[in-house]
mmCIF file of C-alpha atoms in Angstrom:
data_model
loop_
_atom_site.group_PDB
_atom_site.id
_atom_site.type_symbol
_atom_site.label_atom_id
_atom_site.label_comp_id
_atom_site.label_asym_id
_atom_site.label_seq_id
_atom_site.Cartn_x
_atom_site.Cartn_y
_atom_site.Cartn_z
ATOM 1 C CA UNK W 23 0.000 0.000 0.000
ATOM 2 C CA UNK W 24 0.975 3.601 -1.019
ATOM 3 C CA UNK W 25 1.764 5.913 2.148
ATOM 4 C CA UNK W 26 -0.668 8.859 1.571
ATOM 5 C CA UNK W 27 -0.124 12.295 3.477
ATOM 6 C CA UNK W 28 -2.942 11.168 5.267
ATOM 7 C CA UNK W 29 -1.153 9.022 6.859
ATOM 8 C CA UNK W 30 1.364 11.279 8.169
ATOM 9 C CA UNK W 31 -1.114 13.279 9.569
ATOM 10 C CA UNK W 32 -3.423 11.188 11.443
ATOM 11 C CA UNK W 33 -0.024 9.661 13.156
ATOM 12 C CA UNK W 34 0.510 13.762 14.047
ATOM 13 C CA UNK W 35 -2.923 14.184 15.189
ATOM 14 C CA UNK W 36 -3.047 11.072 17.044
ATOM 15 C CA UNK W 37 0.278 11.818 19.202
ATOM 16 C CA UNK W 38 -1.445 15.597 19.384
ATOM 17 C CA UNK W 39 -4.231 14.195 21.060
ATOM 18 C CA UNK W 40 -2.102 11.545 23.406
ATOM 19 C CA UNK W 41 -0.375 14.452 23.989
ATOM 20 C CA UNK W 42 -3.108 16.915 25.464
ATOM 21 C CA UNK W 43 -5.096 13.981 27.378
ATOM 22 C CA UNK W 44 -1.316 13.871 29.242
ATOM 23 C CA UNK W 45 -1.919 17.885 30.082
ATOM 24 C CA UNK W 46 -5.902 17.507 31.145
ATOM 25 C CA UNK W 47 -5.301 14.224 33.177
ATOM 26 C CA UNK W 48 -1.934 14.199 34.884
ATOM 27 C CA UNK W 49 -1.375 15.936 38.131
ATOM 28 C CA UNK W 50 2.726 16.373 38.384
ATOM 29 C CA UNK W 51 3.831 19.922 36.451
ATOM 30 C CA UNK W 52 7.232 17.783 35.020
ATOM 31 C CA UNK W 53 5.139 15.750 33.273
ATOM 32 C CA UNK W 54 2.532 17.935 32.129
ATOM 33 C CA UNK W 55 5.326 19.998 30.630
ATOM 34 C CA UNK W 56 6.747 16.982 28.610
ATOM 35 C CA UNK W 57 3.326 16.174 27.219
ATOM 36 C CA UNK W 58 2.910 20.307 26.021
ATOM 37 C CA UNK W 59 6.588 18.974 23.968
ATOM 38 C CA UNK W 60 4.962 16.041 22.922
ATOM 39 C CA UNK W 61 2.089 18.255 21.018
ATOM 40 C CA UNK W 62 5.110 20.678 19.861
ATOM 41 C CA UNK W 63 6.766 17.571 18.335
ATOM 42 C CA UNK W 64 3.558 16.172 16.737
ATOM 43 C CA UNK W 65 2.751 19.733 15.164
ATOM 44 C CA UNK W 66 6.347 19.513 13.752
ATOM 45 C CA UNK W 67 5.769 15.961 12.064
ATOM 46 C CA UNK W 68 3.103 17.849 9.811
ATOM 47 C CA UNK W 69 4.641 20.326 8.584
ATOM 48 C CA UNK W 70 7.137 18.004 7.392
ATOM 49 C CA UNK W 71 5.115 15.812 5.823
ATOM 50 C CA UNK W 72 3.448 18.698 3.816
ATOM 51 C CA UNK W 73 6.715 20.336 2.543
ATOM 52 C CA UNK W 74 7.898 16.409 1.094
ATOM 53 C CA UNK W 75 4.764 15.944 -0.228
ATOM 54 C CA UNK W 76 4.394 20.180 -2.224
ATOM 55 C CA UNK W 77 7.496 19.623 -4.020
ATOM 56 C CA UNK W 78 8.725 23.238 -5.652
ATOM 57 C CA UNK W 79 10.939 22.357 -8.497
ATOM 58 C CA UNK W 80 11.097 19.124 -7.780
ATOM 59 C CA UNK W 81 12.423 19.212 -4.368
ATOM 60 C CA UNK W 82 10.808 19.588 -0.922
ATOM 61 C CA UNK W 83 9.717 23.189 0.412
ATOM 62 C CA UNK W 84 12.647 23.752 2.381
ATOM 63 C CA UNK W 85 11.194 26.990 4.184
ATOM 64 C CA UNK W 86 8.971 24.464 5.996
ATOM 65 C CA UNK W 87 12.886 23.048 7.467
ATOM 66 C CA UNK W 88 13.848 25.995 8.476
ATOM 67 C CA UNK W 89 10.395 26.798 10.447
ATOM 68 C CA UNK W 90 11.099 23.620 12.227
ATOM 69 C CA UNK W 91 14.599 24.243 13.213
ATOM 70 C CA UNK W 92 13.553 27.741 14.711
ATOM 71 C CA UNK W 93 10.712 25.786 16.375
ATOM 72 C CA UNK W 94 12.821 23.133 17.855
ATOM 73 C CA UNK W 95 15.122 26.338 18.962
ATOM 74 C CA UNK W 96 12.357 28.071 21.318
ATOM 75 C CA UNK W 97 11.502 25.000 22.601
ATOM 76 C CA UNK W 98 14.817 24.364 24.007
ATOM 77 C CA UNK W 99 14.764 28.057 25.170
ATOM 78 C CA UNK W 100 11.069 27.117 26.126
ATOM 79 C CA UNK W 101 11.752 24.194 28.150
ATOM 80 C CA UNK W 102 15.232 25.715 30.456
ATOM 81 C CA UNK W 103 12.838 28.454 31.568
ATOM 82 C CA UNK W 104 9.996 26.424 31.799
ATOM 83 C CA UNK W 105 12.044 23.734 34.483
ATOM 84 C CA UNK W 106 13.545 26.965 36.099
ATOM 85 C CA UNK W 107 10.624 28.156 36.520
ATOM 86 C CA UNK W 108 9.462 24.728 38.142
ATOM 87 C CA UNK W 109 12.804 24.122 40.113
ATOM 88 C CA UNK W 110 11.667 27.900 41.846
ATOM 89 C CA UNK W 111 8.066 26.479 42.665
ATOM 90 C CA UNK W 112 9.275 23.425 44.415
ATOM 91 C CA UNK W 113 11.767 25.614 46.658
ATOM 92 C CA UNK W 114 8.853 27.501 47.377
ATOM 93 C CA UNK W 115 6.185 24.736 48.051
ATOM 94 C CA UNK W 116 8.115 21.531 48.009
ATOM 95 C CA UNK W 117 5.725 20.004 45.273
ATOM 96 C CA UNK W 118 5.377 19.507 41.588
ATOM 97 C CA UNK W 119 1.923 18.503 42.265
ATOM 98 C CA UNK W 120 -0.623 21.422 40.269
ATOM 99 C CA UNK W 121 -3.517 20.521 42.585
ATOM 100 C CA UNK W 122 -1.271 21.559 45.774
ATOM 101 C CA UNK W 123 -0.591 24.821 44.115
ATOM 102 C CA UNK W 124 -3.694 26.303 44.157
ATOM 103 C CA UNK W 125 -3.318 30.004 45.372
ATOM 104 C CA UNK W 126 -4.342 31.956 42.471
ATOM 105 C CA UNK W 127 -7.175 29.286 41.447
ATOM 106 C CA UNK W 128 -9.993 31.463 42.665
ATOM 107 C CA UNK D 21 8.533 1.652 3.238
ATOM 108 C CA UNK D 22 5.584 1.427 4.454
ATOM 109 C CA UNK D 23 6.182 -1.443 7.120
ATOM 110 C CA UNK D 24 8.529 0.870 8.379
ATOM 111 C CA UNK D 25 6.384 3.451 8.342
ATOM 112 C CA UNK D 26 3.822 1.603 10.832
ATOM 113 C CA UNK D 27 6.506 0.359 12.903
ATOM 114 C CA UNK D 28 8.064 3.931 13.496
ATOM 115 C CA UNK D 29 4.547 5.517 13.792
ATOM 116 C CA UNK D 30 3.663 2.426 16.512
ATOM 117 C CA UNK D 31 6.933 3.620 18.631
ATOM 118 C CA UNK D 32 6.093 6.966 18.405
ATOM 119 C CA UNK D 33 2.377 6.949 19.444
ATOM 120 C CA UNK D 34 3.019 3.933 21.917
ATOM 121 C CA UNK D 35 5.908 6.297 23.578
ATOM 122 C CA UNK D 36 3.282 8.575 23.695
ATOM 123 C CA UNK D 37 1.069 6.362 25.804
ATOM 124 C CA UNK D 38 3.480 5.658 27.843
ATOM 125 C CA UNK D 39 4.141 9.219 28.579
ATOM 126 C CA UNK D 40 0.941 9.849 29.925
ATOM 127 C CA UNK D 41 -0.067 5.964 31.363
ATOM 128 C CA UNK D 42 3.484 5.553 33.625
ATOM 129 C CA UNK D 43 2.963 6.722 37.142
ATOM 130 C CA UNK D 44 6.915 7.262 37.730
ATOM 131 C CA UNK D 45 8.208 10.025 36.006
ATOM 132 C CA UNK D 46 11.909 8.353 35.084
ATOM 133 C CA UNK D 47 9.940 5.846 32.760
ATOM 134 C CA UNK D 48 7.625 8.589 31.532
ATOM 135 C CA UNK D 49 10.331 10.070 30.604
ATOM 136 C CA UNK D 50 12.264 7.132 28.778
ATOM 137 C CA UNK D 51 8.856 6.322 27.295
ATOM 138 C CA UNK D 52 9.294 10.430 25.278
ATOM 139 C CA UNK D 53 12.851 9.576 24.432
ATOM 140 C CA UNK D 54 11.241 6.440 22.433
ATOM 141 C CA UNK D 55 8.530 8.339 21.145
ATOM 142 C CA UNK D 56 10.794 11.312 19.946
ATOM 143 C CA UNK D 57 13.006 8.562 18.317
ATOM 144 C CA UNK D 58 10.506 7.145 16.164
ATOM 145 C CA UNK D 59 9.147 10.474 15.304
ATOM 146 C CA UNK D 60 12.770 11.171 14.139
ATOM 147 C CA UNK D 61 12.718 7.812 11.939
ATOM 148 C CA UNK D 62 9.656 9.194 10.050
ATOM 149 C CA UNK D 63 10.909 12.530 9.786
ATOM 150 C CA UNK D 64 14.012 10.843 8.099
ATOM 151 C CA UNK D 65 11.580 8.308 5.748
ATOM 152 C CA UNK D 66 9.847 11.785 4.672
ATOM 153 C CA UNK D 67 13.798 12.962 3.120
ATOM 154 C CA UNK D 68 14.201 15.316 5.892
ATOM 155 C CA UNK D 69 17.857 13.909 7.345
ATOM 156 C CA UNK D 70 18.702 17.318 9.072
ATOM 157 C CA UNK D 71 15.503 17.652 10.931
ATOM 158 C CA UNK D 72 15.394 14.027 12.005
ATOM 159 C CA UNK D 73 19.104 14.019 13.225
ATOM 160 C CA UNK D 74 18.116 17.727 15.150
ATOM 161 C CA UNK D 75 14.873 15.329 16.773
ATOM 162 C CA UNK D 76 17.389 12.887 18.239
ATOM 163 C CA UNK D 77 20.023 15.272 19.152
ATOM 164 C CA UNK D 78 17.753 18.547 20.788
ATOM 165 C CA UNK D 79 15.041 16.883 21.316
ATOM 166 C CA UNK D 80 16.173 12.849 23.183
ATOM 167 C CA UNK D 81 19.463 13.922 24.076
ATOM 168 C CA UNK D 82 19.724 17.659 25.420
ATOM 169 C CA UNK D 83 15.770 18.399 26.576
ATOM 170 C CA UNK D 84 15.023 15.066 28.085
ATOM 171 C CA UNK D 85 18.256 14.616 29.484
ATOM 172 C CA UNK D 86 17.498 18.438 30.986
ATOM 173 C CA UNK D 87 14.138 16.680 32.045
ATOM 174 C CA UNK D 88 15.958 13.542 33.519
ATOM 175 C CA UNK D 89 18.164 15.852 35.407
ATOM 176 C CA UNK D 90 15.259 17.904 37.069
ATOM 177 C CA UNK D 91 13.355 14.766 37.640
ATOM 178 C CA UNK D 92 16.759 13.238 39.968
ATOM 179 C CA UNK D 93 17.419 16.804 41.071
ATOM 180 C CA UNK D 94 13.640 17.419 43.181
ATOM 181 C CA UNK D 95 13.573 13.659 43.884
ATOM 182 C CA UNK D 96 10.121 13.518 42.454
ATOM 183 C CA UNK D 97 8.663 10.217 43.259
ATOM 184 C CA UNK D 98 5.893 8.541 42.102
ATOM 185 C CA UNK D 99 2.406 9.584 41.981
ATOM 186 C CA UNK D 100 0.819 8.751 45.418
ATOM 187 C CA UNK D 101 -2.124 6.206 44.116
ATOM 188 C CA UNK D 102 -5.096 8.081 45.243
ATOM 189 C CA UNK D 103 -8.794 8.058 44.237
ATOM 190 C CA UNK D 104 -9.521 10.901 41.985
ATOM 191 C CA UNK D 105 -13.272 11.616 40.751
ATOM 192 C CA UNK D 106 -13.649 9.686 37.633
ATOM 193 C CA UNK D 107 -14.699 12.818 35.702
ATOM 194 C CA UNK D 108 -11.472 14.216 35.450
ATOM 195 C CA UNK D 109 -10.445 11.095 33.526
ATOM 196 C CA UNK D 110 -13.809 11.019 31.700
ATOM 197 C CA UNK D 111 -13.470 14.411 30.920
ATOM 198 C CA UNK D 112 -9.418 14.547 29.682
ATOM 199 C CA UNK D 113 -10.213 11.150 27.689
ATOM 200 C CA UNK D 114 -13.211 12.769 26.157
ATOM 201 C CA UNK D 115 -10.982 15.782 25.226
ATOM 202 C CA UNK D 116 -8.923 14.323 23.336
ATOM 203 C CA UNK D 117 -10.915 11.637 21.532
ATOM 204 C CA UNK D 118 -13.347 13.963 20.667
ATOM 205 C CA UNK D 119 -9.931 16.414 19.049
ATOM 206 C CA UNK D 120 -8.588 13.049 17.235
ATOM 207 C CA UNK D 121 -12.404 12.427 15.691
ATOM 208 C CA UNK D 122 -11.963 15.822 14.564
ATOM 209 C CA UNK D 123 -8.712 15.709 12.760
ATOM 210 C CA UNK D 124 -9.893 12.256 11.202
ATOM 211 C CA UNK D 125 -13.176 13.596 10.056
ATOM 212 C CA UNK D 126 -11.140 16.926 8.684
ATOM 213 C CA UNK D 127 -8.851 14.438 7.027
ATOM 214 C CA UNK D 128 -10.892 12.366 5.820
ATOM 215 C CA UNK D 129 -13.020 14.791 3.491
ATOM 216 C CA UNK D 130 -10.015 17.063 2.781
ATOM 217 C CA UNK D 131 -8.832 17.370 -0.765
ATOM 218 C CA UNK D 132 -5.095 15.805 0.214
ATOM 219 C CA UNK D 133 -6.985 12.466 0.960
ATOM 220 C CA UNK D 134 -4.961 10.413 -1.527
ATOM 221 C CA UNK D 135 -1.566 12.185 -2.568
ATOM 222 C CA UNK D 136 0.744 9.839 -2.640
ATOM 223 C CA UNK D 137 4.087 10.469 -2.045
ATOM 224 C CA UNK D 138 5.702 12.349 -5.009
ATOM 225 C CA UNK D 139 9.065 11.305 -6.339
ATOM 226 C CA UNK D 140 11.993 13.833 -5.886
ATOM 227 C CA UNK D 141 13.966 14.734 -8.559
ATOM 228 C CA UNK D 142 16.810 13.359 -10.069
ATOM 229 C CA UNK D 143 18.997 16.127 -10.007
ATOM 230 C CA UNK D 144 19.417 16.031 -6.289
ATOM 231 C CA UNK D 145 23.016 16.902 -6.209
ATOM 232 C CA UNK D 146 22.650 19.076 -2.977
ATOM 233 C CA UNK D 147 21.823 17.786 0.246
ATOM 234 C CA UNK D 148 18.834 19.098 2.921
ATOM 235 C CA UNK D 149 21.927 20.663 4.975
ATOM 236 C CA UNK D 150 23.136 22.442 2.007
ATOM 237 C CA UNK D 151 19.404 23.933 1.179
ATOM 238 C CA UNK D 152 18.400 24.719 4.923
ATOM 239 C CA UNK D 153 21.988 26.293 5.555
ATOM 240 C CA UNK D 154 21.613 28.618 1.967
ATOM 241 C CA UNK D 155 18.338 29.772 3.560
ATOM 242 C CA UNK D 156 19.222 30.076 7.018
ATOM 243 C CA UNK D 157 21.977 32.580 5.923
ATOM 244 C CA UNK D 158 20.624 33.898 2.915
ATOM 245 C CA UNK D 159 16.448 34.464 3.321
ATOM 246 C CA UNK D 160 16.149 34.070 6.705
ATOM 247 C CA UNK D 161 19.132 35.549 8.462
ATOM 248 C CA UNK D 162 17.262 38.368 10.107
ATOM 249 C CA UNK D 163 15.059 35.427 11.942
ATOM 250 C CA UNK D 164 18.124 33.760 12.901
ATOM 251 C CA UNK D 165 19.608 36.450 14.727
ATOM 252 C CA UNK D 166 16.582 37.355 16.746
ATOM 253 C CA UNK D 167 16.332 33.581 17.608
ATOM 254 C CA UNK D 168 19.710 33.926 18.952
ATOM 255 C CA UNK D 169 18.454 37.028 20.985
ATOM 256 C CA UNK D 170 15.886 34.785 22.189
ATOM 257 C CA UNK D 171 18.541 32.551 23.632
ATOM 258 C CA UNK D 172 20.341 34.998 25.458
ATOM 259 C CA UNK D 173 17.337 36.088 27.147
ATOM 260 C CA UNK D 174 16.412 32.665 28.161
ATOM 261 C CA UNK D 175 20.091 31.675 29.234
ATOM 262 C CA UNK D 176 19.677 35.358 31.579
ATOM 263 C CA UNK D 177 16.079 34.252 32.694
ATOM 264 C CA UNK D 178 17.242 31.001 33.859
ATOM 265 C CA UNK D 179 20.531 32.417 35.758
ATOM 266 C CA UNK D 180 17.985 34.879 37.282
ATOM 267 C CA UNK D 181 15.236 32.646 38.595
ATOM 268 C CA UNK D 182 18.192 29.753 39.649
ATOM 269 C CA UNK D 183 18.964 32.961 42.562
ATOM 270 C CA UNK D 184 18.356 32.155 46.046
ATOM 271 C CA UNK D 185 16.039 35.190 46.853
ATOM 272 C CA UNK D 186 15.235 37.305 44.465
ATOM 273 C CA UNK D 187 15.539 40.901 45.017
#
């Protein structure tokens, strides 16, 4: 059987979807956080699959690359604030747990 | 090629699972590694070598190994097993099955249904590197330099909120 850009896709939306069920269901902040990269990396599988398959001049849209590497670039930049950030809450309240850190919920 | 593709595509979304299913964060955490490498294996099968090799490197072997170390650094251990209302579960699974539905009914109507994957030329005497580099510095060199702001500013934001007491 062919591989269709379908098929691509539904993988990407698929692992988007595992991905945010991780963010609504799981209660410690380390993980949520690597489930919000997990739906970063799944967005990045289709745009690669949609520059390979809208060939310009024969070759793959190459823009779509570059895109990707300055995504892959603020997530890195993303993710040391982002576990800063998390490293300051547990001095703070000795938990990663998001339903123990509740102050500004109401 | 395309028993490849379903194997690769089976690691990535069963990493994925695991990422959300394992209680202990060290093997949630080895289950993304897994998932990002089979993401990077069809990122390679699509002809995109840079980008796949960037997955494995950035993604499995600097941010999860940043996500390892924070993990060993808090002593985070597992999940205490307590009874949670069954909504929240009902209502993150329904989320998210109700968002894949979506993206398959979206798919399945759209007008890229059945493209099959189009051969590349033959004259493909440069590589992806060579391409991506050309527009990196030629096209996009204004974007690269703010990105590289961007990392300064995140490399100060992290020395600043590592402080003791902030004043």
């Amino acid at each position: 059987m062919e591989l269709t850009l379908n098929h691509f896709l539904f993988v990407s939306g698929a692992l988007f979807a595992i991905g945010l069920a991780g963010v609504l269901v799981r209660r410690n902040l380390l993980i949520i956080f690597m489930c919000l990269e997990l739906m970063l990396a799944a967005a990045n599988l289709t745009l690669v699959a949609f520059s390979r398959y809208h060939l310009v001049d024969g070759q793959p849209a190459y823009d779509a690359h570059v895109l990707l590497f300055f995504i892959i670039t603020v997530a890195a930049a993303e993710v040391a604030v982002g576990l800063a950030i998390i490293v300051a809450l547990f001095r703070s309240k000795e938990t990663t747990d998001v339903t123990q850190v509740s102050t500004m919920k109401y | 090629m395309s028993f490849l593709f379903y194997l690769f595509a089976a690691l990535a979304l069963f990493g994925g699972i695991g990422v959300v299913v394992c209680r202990n964060p060290v093997s949630a955490a080895f289950s993304m590694i897994l998932s990002f490498i089979g993401l990077a294996a069809l990122f390679i099968q699509l002809d995109a070598y840079l980008v796949g090799i960037l997955q494995i490197l950035v993604y499995a072997g600097a941010i999860m190994v940043l996500f390892l170390f924070i993990i060993m650094l808090l002593d985070v251990g597992a999940e205490e097993k307590r009874r949670r209302p069954l909504v929240v579960f009902a209502g993150g699974g329904a989320v998210a099955i109700a968002f894949a539905v979506l993206v398959a009914l979206v798919l399945s109507r759209g007008g890229t249904a059945g493209k099959t994957l189009p051969a590349l030329s033959a004259a493909l005497e440069k590589s992806d590197v060579h391409h991506i580099g050309e527009l990196l510095f030629g096209t996009y060199w204004l974007p690269v330099q703010i990105v590289g702001v961007l990392l300064l500013a995140a490399t100060v934001g992290v020395v600043v909120l590592s402080k003791r007491e902030l004043k």
